[in-house]
mmCIF file of N, CA and C in Angstrom:
data_model
loop_
_atom_site.group_PDB
_atom_site.id
_atom_site.type_symbol
_atom_site.label_atom_id
_atom_site.label_comp_id
_atom_site.label_asym_id
_atom_site.label_seq_id
_atom_site.Cartn_x
_atom_site.Cartn_y
_atom_site.Cartn_z
ATOM 1 N N MET P 1 8.016 23.609 -3.996
ATOM 2 C CA MET P 1 7.445 22.692 -3.055
ATOM 3 C C MET P 1 8.113 22.926 -1.700
ATOM 4 N N ALA P 2 7.317 22.887 -0.630
ATOM 5 C CA ALA P 2 7.847 23.149 0.701
ATOM 6 C C ALA P 2 7.235 22.176 1.700
ATOM 7 N N VAL P 3 7.892 22.013 2.826
ATOM 8 C CA VAL P 3 7.336 21.249 3.933
ATOM 9 C C VAL P 3 6.806 22.265 4.935
ATOM 10 N N LEU P 4 5.501 22.205 5.175
ATOM 11 C CA LEU P 4 4.866 23.104 6.130
ATOM 12 C C LEU P 4 4.807 22.412 7.477
ATOM 13 N N HIS P 5 4.876 23.191 8.545
ATOM 14 C CA HIS P 5 4.919 22.629 9.890
ATOM 15 C C HIS P 5 3.978 23.402 10.803
ATOM 16 N N CYS P 6 3.143 22.693 11.535
ATOM 17 C CA CYS P 6 2.255 23.303 12.519
ATOM 18 C C CYS P 6 2.932 23.218 13.882
ATOM 19 N N SER P 7 3.299 24.365 14.435
ATOM 20 C CA SER P 7 3.987 24.365 15.728
ATOM 21 C C SER P 7 3.052 23.979 16.874
ATOM 22 N N ALA P 8 1.749 24.109 16.678
ATOM 23 C CA ALA P 8 0.791 23.763 17.734
ATOM 24 C C ALA P 8 0.678 22.253 17.933
ATOM 25 N N CYS P 9 0.675 21.488 16.832
ATOM 26 C CA CYS P 9 0.492 20.038 16.955
ATOM 27 C C CYS P 9 1.691 19.232 16.451
ATOM 28 N N ASP P 10 2.678 19.898 15.878
ATOM 29 C CA ASP P 10 3.910 19.284 15.380
ATOM 30 C C ASP P 10 3.704 18.455 14.106
ATOM 31 N N LEU P 11 2.568 18.627 13.442
ATOM 32 C CA LEU P 11 2.308 17.941 12.182
ATOM 33 C C LEU P 11 3.085 18.639 11.069
ATOM 34 N N ALA P 12 3.635 17.854 10.158
ATOM 35 C CA ALA P 12 4.329 18.410 8.998
ATOM 36 C C ALA P 12 3.757 17.766 7.741
ATOM 37 N N TRP P 13 3.691 18.524 6.662
ATOM 38 C CA TRP P 13 3.190 17.994 5.405
ATOM 39 C C TRP P 13 3.818 18.757 4.251
ATOM 40 N N GLN P 14 3.802 18.103 3.099
ATOM 41 C CA GLN P 14 4.389 18.682 1.890
ATOM 42 C C GLN P 14 3.309 19.442 1.132
ATOM 43 N N TRP P 15 3.643 20.675 0.712
ATOM 44 C CA TRP P 15 2.680 21.458 -0.053
ATOM 45 C C TRP P 15 3.376 22.221 -1.149
ATOM 46 N N PRO P 16 2.929 22.214 -2.361
ATOM 47 C CA PRO P 16 1.809 21.381 -2.800
ATOM 48 C C PRO P 16 2.225 19.907 -2.842
ATOM 49 N N PRO P 17 1.251 19.011 -2.820
ATOM 50 C CA PRO P 17 1.575 17.582 -2.847
ATOM 51 C C PRO P 17 2.383 17.226 -4.095
ATOM 52 N N ALA P 18 3.263 16.251 -3.945
ATOM 53 C CA ALA P 18 4.105 15.813 -5.067
ATOM 54 C C ALA P 18 3.305 15.035 -6.105
ATOM 55 N N ARG P 19 2.196 14.407 -5.664
ATOM 56 C CA ARG P 19 1.377 13.598 -6.578
ATOM 57 C C ARG P 19 -0.087 13.966 -6.394
ATOM 58 N N ASP P 20 -0.871 13.796 -7.454
ATOM 59 C CA ASP P 20 -2.312 13.947 -7.290
ATOM 60 C C ASP P 20 -2.874 12.619 -6.763
ATOM 61 N N ALA P 21 -4.152 12.575 -6.505
ATOM 62 C CA ALA P 21 -4.771 11.399 -5.891
ATOM 63 C C ALA P 21 -4.574 10.138 -6.735
ATOM 64 N N GLU P 22 -4.723 10.243 -8.038
ATOM 65 C CA GLU P 22 -4.569 9.071 -8.916
ATOM 66 C C GLU P 22 -3.117 8.591 -8.932
ATOM 67 N N GLU P 23 -2.169 9.510 -9.000
ATOM 68 C CA GLU P 23 -0.755 9.128 -8.962
ATOM 69 C C GLU P 23 -0.413 8.457 -7.630
ATOM 70 N N SER P 24 -0.956 8.962 -6.547
ATOM 71 C CA SER P 24 -0.726 8.359 -5.227
ATOM 72 C C SER P 24 -1.303 6.955 -5.171
ATOM 73 N N ARG P 25 -2.517 6.797 -5.691
ATOM 74 C CA ARG P 25 -3.134 5.465 -5.699
ATOM 75 C C ARG P 25 -2.271 4.469 -6.454
ATOM 76 N N ARG P 26 -1.788 4.847 -7.644
ATOM 77 C CA ARG P 26 -0.935 3.956 -8.436
ATOM 78 C C ARG P 26 0.383 3.661 -7.721
ATOM 79 N N PHE P 27 0.993 4.695 -7.117
ATOM 80 C CA PHE P 27 2.260 4.519 -6.407
ATOM 81 C C PHE P 27 2.114 3.510 -5.270
ATOM 82 N N PHE P 28 1.110 3.700 -4.412
ATOM 83 C CA PHE P 28 0.957 2.819 -3.265
ATOM 84 C C PHE P 28 0.511 1.422 -3.673
ATOM 85 N N GLN P 29 -0.349 1.321 -4.679
ATOM 86 C CA GLN P 29 -0.769 0.015 -5.161
ATOM 87 C C GLN P 29 0.447 -0.771 -5.662
ATOM 88 N N ALA P 30 1.297 -0.141 -6.451
ATOM 89 C CA ALA P 30 2.495 -0.806 -6.965
ATOM 90 C C ALA P 30 3.478 -1.123 -5.836
ATOM 91 N N SER P 31 3.647 -0.203 -4.902
ATOM 92 C CA SER P 31 4.596 -0.408 -3.811
ATOM 93 C C SER P 31 4.186 -1.567 -2.910
ATOM 94 N N TYR P 32 2.891 -1.654 -2.587
ATOM 95 C CA TYR P 32 2.414 -2.783 -1.779
ATOM 96 C C TYR P 32 2.565 -4.089 -2.555
ATOM 97 N N ALA P 33 2.300 -4.063 -3.856
ATOM 98 C CA ALA P 33 2.409 -5.275 -4.672
ATOM 99 C C ALA P 33 3.855 -5.755 -4.750
ATOM 100 N N GLU P 34 4.805 -4.814 -4.894
ATOM 101 C CA GLU P 34 6.223 -5.182 -4.989
ATOM 102 C C GLU P 34 6.768 -5.633 -3.646
ATOM 103 N N GLY P 35 6.357 -4.975 -2.560
ATOM 104 C CA GLY P 35 6.802 -5.332 -1.216
ATOM 105 C C GLY P 35 8.310 -5.409 -1.077
ATOM 106 N N GLN P 36 9.014 -4.425 -1.616
ATOM 107 C CA GLN P 36 10.475 -4.439 -1.649
ATOM 108 C C GLN P 36 11.057 -4.700 -0.254
ATOM 109 N N GLU P 37 11.899 -5.712 -0.177
ATOM 110 C CA GLU P 37 12.478 -6.157 1.085
ATOM 111 C C GLU P 37 13.170 -5.024 1.848
ATOM 112 N N GLY P 38 12.903 -4.947 3.138
ATOM 113 C CA GLY P 38 13.550 -3.972 4.000
ATOM 114 C C GLY P 38 12.913 -2.593 3.989
ATOM 115 N N THR P 39 11.885 -2.385 3.165
ATOM 116 C CA THR P 39 11.211 -1.088 3.119
ATOM 117 C C THR P 39 9.910 -1.161 3.906
ATOM 118 N N TYR P 40 9.261 -0.040 4.055
ATOM 119 C CA TYR P 40 7.962 0.040 4.723
ATOM 120 C C TYR P 40 6.953 -0.917 4.092
ATOM 121 N N PHE P 41 7.082 -1.211 2.820
ATOM 122 C CA PHE P 41 6.117 -2.036 2.106
ATOM 123 C C PHE P 41 6.418 -3.534 2.206
ATOM 124 N N ASP P 42 7.538 -3.905 2.798
ATOM 125 C CA ASP P 42 7.892 -5.299 3.033
ATOM 126 C C ASP P 42 6.892 -5.870 4.047
ATOM 127 N N LYS P 43 6.243 -6.980 3.703
ATOM 128 C CA LYS P 43 5.194 -7.551 4.559
ATOM 129 C C LYS P 43 5.717 -7.835 5.972
ATOM 130 N N SER P 44 6.945 -8.312 6.113
ATOM 131 C CA SER P 44 7.468 -8.598 7.454
ATOM 132 C C SER P 44 7.683 -7.307 8.247
ATOM 133 N N VAL P 45 8.110 -6.241 7.569
ATOM 134 C CA VAL P 45 8.264 -4.944 8.232
ATOM 135 C C VAL P 45 6.899 -4.418 8.653
ATOM 136 N N LYS P 46 5.903 -4.531 7.765
ATOM 137 C CA LYS P 46 4.542 -4.092 8.087
ATOM 138 C C LYS P 46 4.012 -4.833 9.312
ATOM 139 N N ARG P 47 4.281 -6.137 9.409
ATOM 140 C CA ARG P 47 3.812 -6.926 10.557
ATOM 141 C C ARG P 47 4.490 -6.459 11.842
ATOM 142 N N GLU P 48 5.782 -6.156 11.767
ATOM 143 C CA GLU P 48 6.502 -5.657 12.951
ATOM 144 C C GLU P 48 5.916 -4.328 13.416
ATOM 145 N N ILE P 49 5.676 -3.426 12.477
ATOM 146 C CA ILE P 49 5.105 -2.113 12.812
ATOM 147 C C ILE P 49 3.708 -2.290 13.403
ATOM 148 N N ALA P 50 2.878 -3.124 12.783
ATOM 149 C CA ALA P 50 1.518 -3.353 13.277
ATOM 150 C C ALA P 50 1.547 -3.969 14.676
ATOM 151 N N SER P 51 2.477 -4.870 14.926
ATOM 152 C CA SER P 51 2.601 -5.470 16.259
ATOM 153 C C SER P 51 2.938 -4.418 17.301
ATOM 154 N N LEU P 52 3.834 -3.500 16.969
ATOM 155 C CA LEU P 52 4.177 -2.411 17.887
ATOM 156 C C LEU P 52 2.976 -1.500 18.125
ATOM 157 N N GLU P 53 2.218 -1.219 17.077
ATOM 158 C CA GLU P 53 1.026 -0.382 17.226
ATOM 159 C C GLU P 53 0.002 -1.051 18.137
ATOM 160 N N LEU P 54 -0.159 -2.369 17.995
ATOM 161 C CA LEU P 54 -1.104 -3.088 18.845
ATOM 162 C C LEU P 54 -0.620 -3.145 20.295
ATOM 163 N N GLU P 55 0.683 -3.282 20.496
ATOM 164 C CA GLU P 55 1.227 -3.235 21.859
ATOM 165 C C GLU P 55 0.901 -1.897 22.508
ATOM 166 N N PHE P 56 1.039 -0.826 21.747
ATOM 167 C CA PHE P 56 0.706 0.500 22.262
ATOM 168 C C PHE P 56 -0.785 0.573 22.612
ATOM 169 N N LEU P 57 -1.642 0.103 21.702
ATOM 170 C CA LEU P 57 -3.081 0.125 21.968
ATOM 171 C C LEU P 57 -3.420 -0.671 23.221
ATOM 172 N N ASP P 58 -2.811 -1.832 23.376
ATOM 173 C CA ASP P 58 -3.063 -2.650 24.558
ATOM 174 C C ASP P 58 -2.619 -1.935 25.834
ATOM 175 N N ALA P 59 -1.575 -1.127 25.739
ATOM 176 C CA ALA P 59 -1.080 -0.393 26.908
ATOM 177 C C ALA P 59 -2.024 0.747 27.304
ATOM 178 N N VAL P 60 -2.617 1.404 26.322
ATOM 179 C CA VAL P 60 -3.483 2.552 26.631
ATOM 180 C C VAL P 60 -4.966 2.179 26.698
ATOM 181 N N ARG P 61 -5.313 1.045 26.136
ATOM 182 C CA ARG P 61 -6.717 0.597 26.143
ATOM 183 C C ARG P 61 -6.738 -0.918 26.306
ATOM 184 N N PRO P 62 -6.607 -1.412 27.546
ATOM 185 C CA PRO P 62 -6.520 -2.863 27.766
ATOM 186 C C PRO P 62 -7.759 -3.641 27.316
ATOM 187 N N ALA P 63 -8.952 -3.017 27.408
ATOM 188 C CA ALA P 63 -10.168 -3.697 26.959
ATOM 189 C C ALA P 63 -10.285 -3.564 25.442
ATOM 190 N N LYS P 64 -10.444 -4.683 24.769
ATOM 191 C CA LYS P 64 -10.577 -4.649 23.313
ATOM 192 C C LYS P 64 -11.902 -3.988 22.941
ATOM 193 N N GLY P 65 -11.885 -3.211 21.886
ATOM 194 C CA GLY P 65 -13.080 -2.540 21.398
ATOM 195 C C GLY P 65 -13.110 -2.610 19.895
ATOM 196 N N THR P 66 -13.586 -1.556 19.275
ATOM 197 C CA THR P 66 -13.623 -1.474 17.819
ATOM 198 C C THR P 66 -12.497 -0.589 17.340
ATOM 199 N N LEU P 67 -11.741 -1.084 16.395
ATOM 200 C CA LEU P 67 -10.631 -0.355 15.801
ATOM 201 C C LEU P 67 -11.046 0.096 14.403
ATOM 202 N N LEU P 68 -10.970 1.389 14.142
ATOM 203 C CA LEU P 68 -11.231 1.919 12.803
ATOM 204 C C LEU P 68 -9.889 2.147 12.138
ATOM 205 N N ASP P 69 -9.622 1.394 11.090
ATOM 206 C CA ASP P 69 -8.360 1.509 10.358
ATOM 207 C C ASP P 69 -8.632 2.306 9.087
ATOM 208 N N VAL P 70 -8.239 3.576 9.102
ATOM 209 C CA VAL P 70 -8.468 4.470 7.968
ATOM 210 C C VAL P 70 -7.256 4.405 7.051
ATOM 211 N N GLY P 71 -7.496 4.140 5.760
ATOM 212 C CA GLY P 71 -6.384 4.016 4.821
ATOM 213 C C GLY P 71 -5.540 2.807 5.166
ATOM 214 N N SER P 72 -6.160 1.655 5.238
ATOM 215 C CA SER P 72 -5.558 0.457 5.815
ATOM 216 C C SER P 72 -4.450 -0.197 4.995
ATOM 217 N N GLY P 73 -4.056 0.417 3.889
ATOM 218 C CA GLY P 73 -2.942 -0.148 3.113
ATOM 219 C C GLY P 73 -3.225 -1.569 2.689
ATOM 220 N N ASP P 74 -2.356 -2.491 3.092
ATOM 221 C CA ASP P 74 -2.551 -3.893 2.720
ATOM 222 C C ASP P 74 -3.354 -4.664 3.762
ATOM 223 N N GLY P 75 -3.844 -3.977 4.797
ATOM 224 C CA GLY P 75 -4.695 -4.613 5.787
ATOM 225 C C GLY P 75 -3.974 -5.341 6.906
ATOM 226 N N THR P 76 -2.664 -5.186 6.994
ATOM 227 C CA THR P 76 -1.888 -5.907 8.003
ATOM 228 C C THR P 76 -2.338 -5.573 9.422
ATOM 229 N N LEU P 77 -2.465 -4.290 9.744
ATOM 230 C CA LEU P 77 -2.889 -3.907 11.090
ATOM 231 C C LEU P 77 -4.283 -4.458 11.383
ATOM 232 N N ALA P 78 -5.199 -4.331 10.446
ATOM 233 C CA ALA P 78 -6.562 -4.831 10.643
ATOM 234 C C ALA P 78 -6.552 -6.342 10.884
ATOM 235 N N GLU P 79 -5.771 -7.061 10.116
ATOM 236 C CA GLU P 79 -5.682 -8.521 10.262
ATOM 237 C C GLU P 79 -5.173 -8.900 11.650
ATOM 238 N N LEU P 80 -4.061 -8.291 12.073
ATOM 239 C CA LEU P 80 -3.481 -8.627 13.369
ATOM 240 C C LEU P 80 -4.380 -8.189 14.521
ATOM 241 N N ALA P 81 -5.019 -7.026 14.385
ATOM 242 C CA ALA P 81 -5.922 -6.551 15.435
ATOM 243 C C ALA P 81 -7.105 -7.501 15.586
ATOM 244 N N PHE P 82 -7.657 -7.964 14.479
ATOM 245 C CA PHE P 82 -8.772 -8.907 14.521
ATOM 246 C C PHE P 82 -8.350 -10.198 15.227
ATOM 247 N N LYS P 83 -7.175 -10.706 14.879
ATOM 248 C CA LYS P 83 -6.661 -11.924 15.513
ATOM 249 C C LYS P 83 -6.403 -11.710 17.002
ATOM 250 N N ASP P 84 -6.147 -10.448 17.397
ATOM 251 C CA ASP P 84 -5.877 -10.102 18.789
ATOM 252 C C ASP P 84 -7.158 -9.823 19.576
ATOM 253 N N GLY P 85 -8.319 -9.940 18.933
ATOM 254 C CA GLY P 85 -9.580 -9.783 19.641
ATOM 255 C C GLY P 85 -10.311 -8.475 19.432
ATOM 256 N N TRP P 86 -9.783 -7.611 18.579
ATOM 257 C CA TRP P 86 -10.454 -6.356 18.282
ATOM 258 C C TRP P 86 -11.541 -6.586 17.240
ATOM 259 N N SER P 87 -12.599 -5.795 17.307
ATOM 260 C CA SER P 87 -13.569 -5.702 16.223
ATOM 261 C C SER P 87 -12.986 -4.653 15.280
ATOM 262 N N VAL P 88 -12.909 -4.933 13.998
ATOM 263 C CA VAL P 88 -12.198 -4.056 13.079
ATOM 264 C C VAL P 88 -13.113 -3.547 11.976
ATOM 265 N N GLU P 89 -13.063 -2.266 11.745
ATOM 266 C CA GLU P 89 -13.743 -1.617 10.623
ATOM 267 C C GLU P 89 -12.666 -0.992 9.756
ATOM 268 N N ILE P 90 -12.795 -1.128 8.444
ATOM 269 C CA ILE P 90 -11.811 -0.582 7.504
ATOM 270 C C ILE P 90 -12.466 0.527 6.690
ATOM 271 N N ALA P 91 -11.775 1.663 6.591
ATOM 272 C CA ALA P 91 -12.226 2.771 5.758
ATOM 273 C C ALA P 91 -11.150 3.032 4.717
ATOM 274 N N GLY P 92 -11.521 3.096 3.470
ATOM 275 C CA GLY P 92 -10.555 3.329 2.400
ATOM 276 C C GLY P 92 -10.265 2.039 1.662
ATOM 277 N N GLU P 93 -9.449 2.168 0.623
ATOM 278 C CA GLU P 93 -9.095 1.000 -0.183
ATOM 279 C C GLU P 93 -8.113 0.115 0.541
ATOM 280 N N THR P 94 -8.172 -1.196 0.272
ATOM 281 C CA THR P 94 -7.191 -2.150 0.787
ATOM 282 C C THR P 94 -6.585 -2.906 -0.352
#
């Protein structure tokens, strides 16, 4: 297993993937359900991250529009964006 890196866009990814699609679905479903304190899956941490993302959006796009949240996880960003005046579309499981 290796981490591949694109020097043109600076994207990095693991190849081959450590989990198949079903294993990933189970992992993330369990992780969001557990919401282990202090981790990315902690609801308060997710809210802090989503708030920062919305601050960035407000800085680069002051007029509210439609936000497409792809792979929305537990829906925290979509929820906060909607409350902030965005029209929100969700793609993927929540």
